[in-house]
GROMACS .gro file of C-alpha atoms in nm:
model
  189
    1UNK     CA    1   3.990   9.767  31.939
    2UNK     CA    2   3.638   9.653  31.850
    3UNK     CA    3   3.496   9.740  31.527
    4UNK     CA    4   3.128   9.885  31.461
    5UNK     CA    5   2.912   9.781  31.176
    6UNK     CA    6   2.833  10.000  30.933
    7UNK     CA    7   2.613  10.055  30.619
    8UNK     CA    8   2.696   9.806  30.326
    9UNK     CA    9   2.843  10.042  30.047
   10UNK     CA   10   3.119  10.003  29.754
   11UNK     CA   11   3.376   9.944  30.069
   12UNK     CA   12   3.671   9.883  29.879
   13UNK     CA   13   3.834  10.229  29.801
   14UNK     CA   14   4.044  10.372  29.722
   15UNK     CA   15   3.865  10.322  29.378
   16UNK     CA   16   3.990  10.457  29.086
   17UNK     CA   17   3.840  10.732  28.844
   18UNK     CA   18   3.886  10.594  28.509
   19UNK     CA   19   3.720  10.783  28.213
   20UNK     CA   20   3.601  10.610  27.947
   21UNK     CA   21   3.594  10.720  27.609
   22UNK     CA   22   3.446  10.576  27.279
   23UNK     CA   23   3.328  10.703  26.940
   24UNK     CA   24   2.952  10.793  26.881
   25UNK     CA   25   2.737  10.672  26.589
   26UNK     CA   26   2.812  11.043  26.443
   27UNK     CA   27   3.206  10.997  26.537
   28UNK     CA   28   3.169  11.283  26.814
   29UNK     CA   29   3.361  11.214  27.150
   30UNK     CA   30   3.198  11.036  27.469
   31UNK     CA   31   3.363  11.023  27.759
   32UNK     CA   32   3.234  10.890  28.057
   33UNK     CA   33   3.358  10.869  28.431
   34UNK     CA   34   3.382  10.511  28.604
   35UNK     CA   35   3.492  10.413  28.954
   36UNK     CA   36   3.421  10.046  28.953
   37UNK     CA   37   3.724   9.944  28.649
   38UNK     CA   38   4.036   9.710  28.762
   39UNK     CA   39   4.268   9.466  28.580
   40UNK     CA   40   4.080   9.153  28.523
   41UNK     CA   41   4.423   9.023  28.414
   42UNK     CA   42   4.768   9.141  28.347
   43UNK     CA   43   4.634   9.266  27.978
   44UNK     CA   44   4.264   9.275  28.063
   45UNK     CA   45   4.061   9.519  28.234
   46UNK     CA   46   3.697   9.529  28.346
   47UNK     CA   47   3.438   9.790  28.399
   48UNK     CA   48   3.128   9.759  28.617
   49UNK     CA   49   2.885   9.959  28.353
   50UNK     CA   50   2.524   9.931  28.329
   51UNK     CA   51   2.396   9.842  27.972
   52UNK     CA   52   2.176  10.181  28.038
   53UNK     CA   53   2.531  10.392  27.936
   54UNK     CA   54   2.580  10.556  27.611
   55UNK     CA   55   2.931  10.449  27.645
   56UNK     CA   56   2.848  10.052  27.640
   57UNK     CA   57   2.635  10.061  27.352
   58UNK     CA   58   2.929  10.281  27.182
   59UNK     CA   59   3.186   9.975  27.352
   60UNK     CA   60   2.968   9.704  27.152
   61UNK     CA   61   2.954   9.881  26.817
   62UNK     CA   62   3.261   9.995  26.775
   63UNK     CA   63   3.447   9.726  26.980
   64UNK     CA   64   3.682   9.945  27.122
   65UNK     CA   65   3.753  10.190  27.370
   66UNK     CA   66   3.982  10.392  27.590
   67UNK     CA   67   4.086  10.401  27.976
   68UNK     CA   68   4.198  10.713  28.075
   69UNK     CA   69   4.333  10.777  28.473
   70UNK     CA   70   4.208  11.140  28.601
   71UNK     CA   71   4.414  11.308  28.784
   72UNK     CA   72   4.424  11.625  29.024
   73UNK     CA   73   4.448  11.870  28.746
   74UNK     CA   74   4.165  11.789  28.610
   75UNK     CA   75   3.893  11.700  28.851
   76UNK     CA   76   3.632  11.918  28.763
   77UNK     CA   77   3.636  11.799  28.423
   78UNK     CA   78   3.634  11.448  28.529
   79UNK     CA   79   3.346  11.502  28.780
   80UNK     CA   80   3.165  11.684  28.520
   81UNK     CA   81   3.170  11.392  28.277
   82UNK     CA   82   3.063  11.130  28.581
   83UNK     CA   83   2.783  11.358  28.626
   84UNK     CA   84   2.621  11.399  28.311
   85UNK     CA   85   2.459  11.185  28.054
   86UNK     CA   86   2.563  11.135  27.744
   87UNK     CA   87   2.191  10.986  27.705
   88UNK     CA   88   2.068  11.355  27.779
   89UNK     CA   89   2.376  11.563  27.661
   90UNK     CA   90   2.530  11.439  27.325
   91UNK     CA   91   2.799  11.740  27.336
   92UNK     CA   92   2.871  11.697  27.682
   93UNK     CA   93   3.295  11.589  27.585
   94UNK     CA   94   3.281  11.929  27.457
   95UNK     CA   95   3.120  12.124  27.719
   96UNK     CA   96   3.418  11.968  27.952
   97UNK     CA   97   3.702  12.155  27.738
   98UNK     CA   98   3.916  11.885  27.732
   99UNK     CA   99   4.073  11.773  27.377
  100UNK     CA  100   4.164  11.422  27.244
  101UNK     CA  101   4.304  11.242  26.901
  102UNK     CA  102   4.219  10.915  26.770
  103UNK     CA  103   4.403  10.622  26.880
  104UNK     CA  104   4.641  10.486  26.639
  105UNK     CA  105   4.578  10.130  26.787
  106UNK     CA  106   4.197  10.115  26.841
  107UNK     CA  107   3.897  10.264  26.689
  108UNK     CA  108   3.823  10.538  27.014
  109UNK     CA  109   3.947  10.854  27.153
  110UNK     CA  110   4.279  10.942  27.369
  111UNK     CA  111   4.150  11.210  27.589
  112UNK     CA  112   4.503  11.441  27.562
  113UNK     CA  113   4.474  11.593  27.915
  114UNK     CA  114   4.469  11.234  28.129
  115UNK     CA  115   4.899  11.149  28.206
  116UNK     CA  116   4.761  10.775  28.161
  117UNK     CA  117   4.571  10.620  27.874
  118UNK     CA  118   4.521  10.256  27.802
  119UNK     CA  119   4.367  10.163  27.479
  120UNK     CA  120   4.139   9.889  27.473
  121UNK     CA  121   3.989   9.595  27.208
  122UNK     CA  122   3.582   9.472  27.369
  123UNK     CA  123   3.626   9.166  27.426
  124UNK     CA  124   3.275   9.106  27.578
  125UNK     CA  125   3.009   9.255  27.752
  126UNK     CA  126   2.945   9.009  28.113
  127UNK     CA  127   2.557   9.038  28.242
  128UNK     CA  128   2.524   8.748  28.512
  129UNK     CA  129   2.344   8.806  28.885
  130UNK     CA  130   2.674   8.968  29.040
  131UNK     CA  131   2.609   9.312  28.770
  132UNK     CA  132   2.767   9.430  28.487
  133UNK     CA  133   3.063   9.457  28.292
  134UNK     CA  134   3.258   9.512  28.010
  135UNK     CA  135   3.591   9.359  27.944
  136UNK     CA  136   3.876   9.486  27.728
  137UNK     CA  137   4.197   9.340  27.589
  138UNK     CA  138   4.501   9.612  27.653
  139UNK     CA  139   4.666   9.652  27.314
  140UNK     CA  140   4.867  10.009  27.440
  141UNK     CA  141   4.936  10.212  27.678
  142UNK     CA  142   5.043  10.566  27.625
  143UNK     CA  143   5.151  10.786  27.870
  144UNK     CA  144   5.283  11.214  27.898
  145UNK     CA  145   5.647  11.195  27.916
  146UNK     CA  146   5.578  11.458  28.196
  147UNK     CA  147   5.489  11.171  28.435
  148UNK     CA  148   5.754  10.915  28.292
  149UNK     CA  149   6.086  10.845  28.507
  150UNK     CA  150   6.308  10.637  28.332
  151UNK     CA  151   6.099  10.480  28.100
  152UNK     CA  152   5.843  10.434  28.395
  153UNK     CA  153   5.536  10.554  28.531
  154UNK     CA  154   5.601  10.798  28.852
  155UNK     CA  155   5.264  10.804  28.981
  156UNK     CA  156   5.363  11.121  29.176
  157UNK     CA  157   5.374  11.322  28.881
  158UNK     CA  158   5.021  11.146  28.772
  159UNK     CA  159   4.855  11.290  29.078
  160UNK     CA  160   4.604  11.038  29.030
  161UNK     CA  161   4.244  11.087  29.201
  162UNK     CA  162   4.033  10.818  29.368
  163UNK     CA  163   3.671  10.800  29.468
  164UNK     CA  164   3.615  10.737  29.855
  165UNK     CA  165   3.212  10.560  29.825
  166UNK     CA  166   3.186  10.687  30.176
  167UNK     CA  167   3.183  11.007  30.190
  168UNK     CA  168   3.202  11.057  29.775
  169UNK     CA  169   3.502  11.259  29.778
  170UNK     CA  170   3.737  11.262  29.594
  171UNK     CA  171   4.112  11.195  29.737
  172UNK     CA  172   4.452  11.288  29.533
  173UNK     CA  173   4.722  10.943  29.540
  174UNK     CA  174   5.078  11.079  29.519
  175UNK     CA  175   5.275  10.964  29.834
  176UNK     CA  176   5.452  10.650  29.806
  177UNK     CA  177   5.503  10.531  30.183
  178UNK     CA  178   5.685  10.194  30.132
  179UNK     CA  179   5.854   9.922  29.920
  180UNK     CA  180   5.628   9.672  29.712
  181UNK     CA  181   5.735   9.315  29.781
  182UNK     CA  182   6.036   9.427  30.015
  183UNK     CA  183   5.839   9.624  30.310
  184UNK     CA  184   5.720   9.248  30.488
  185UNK     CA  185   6.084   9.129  30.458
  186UNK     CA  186   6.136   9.266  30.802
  187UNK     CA  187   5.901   9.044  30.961
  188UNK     CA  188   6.024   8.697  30.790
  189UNK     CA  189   6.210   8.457  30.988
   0.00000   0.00000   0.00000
């Protein structure tokens, strides 16, 4: 089947929604949503974010901050804080009506209503010709015991959401439809 060419976009999706929380100047809540975050190593992660963000400068003062994984339940909310500017709208973690509690671990928020949150030490701020980012060491990882299975993480009950650049929908991830490192057995020889 021959393929057609398309526009040049963010192509590889499904990305995830990751919210991003830190501590203001004032100690009030920012939360911000960020598609373009992935494990830059097994403890690491890295978000694309422009130095333009409330959230960075709050990442480089404080030196900390939080990765949350929105799910289904609360999509709105997550959209919401994607879609306004803490820049513009200082109080706009409490216009979402979501809650959190300070991190025992780092100095920034746990955003109670996300099933996944991993809490995060700055490790440095990247600015080179490829963009932007921010990278974290992971010093926890907390999750709701609703979406734990035997200790682990059963990503059905997370109903996580990704961001399709596409069409910019969003898309819920809950079916698992094979075996990690045992599905391309079949075809050895």
């Amino acid at each position: 089947m021959a393929k057609k060419n398309i526009d040049i976009t963010e192509a590889i999706f499904p990305m995830p929604v990751l919210m991003v929380a830190t501590y203001n100047e004032d100690d009030s809540i920012d939360v911000m949503n960020a598609a373009w975050g992935t494990m830059y190593a097994r403890d690491h992660v890295i978000l694309t974010l422009s130095p333009t963000h409330k959230t960075v400068a709050n990442i480089k003062e404080r030196k900390a901050f939080t990765v949350s994984i929105a799910d289904a339940a609360h999509l709105v909310e997550a959209d919401y804080l994607g879609i306004v500017s803490a820049n513009d709208t200082p109080d706009k973690f409490t216009n979402s009506g979501l809650t959190a509690v300070k991190s025992e671990n780092v100095d920034a928020p746990i955003v109670n209503e996300f099933p996944i949150c991993l809490e995060c030490e700055f490790v440095e701020y990247k600015d080179d010709p490829c963009g932007h980012g921010v990278v974290g060491k992971v010093v926890n990882v907390c999750a709701d015991e609703k979406v734990l299975k035997d200790g682990r993480v059963n990503i059905t009950a997370v109903d996580a959401i990704s961001f399709d650049p596409y069409t910019h929908g969003y898309y819920s991830v809950t079916e698992r439809v094979g075996e990690a490192f045992k599905a391309g057995g079949k075809l050895k020889k």
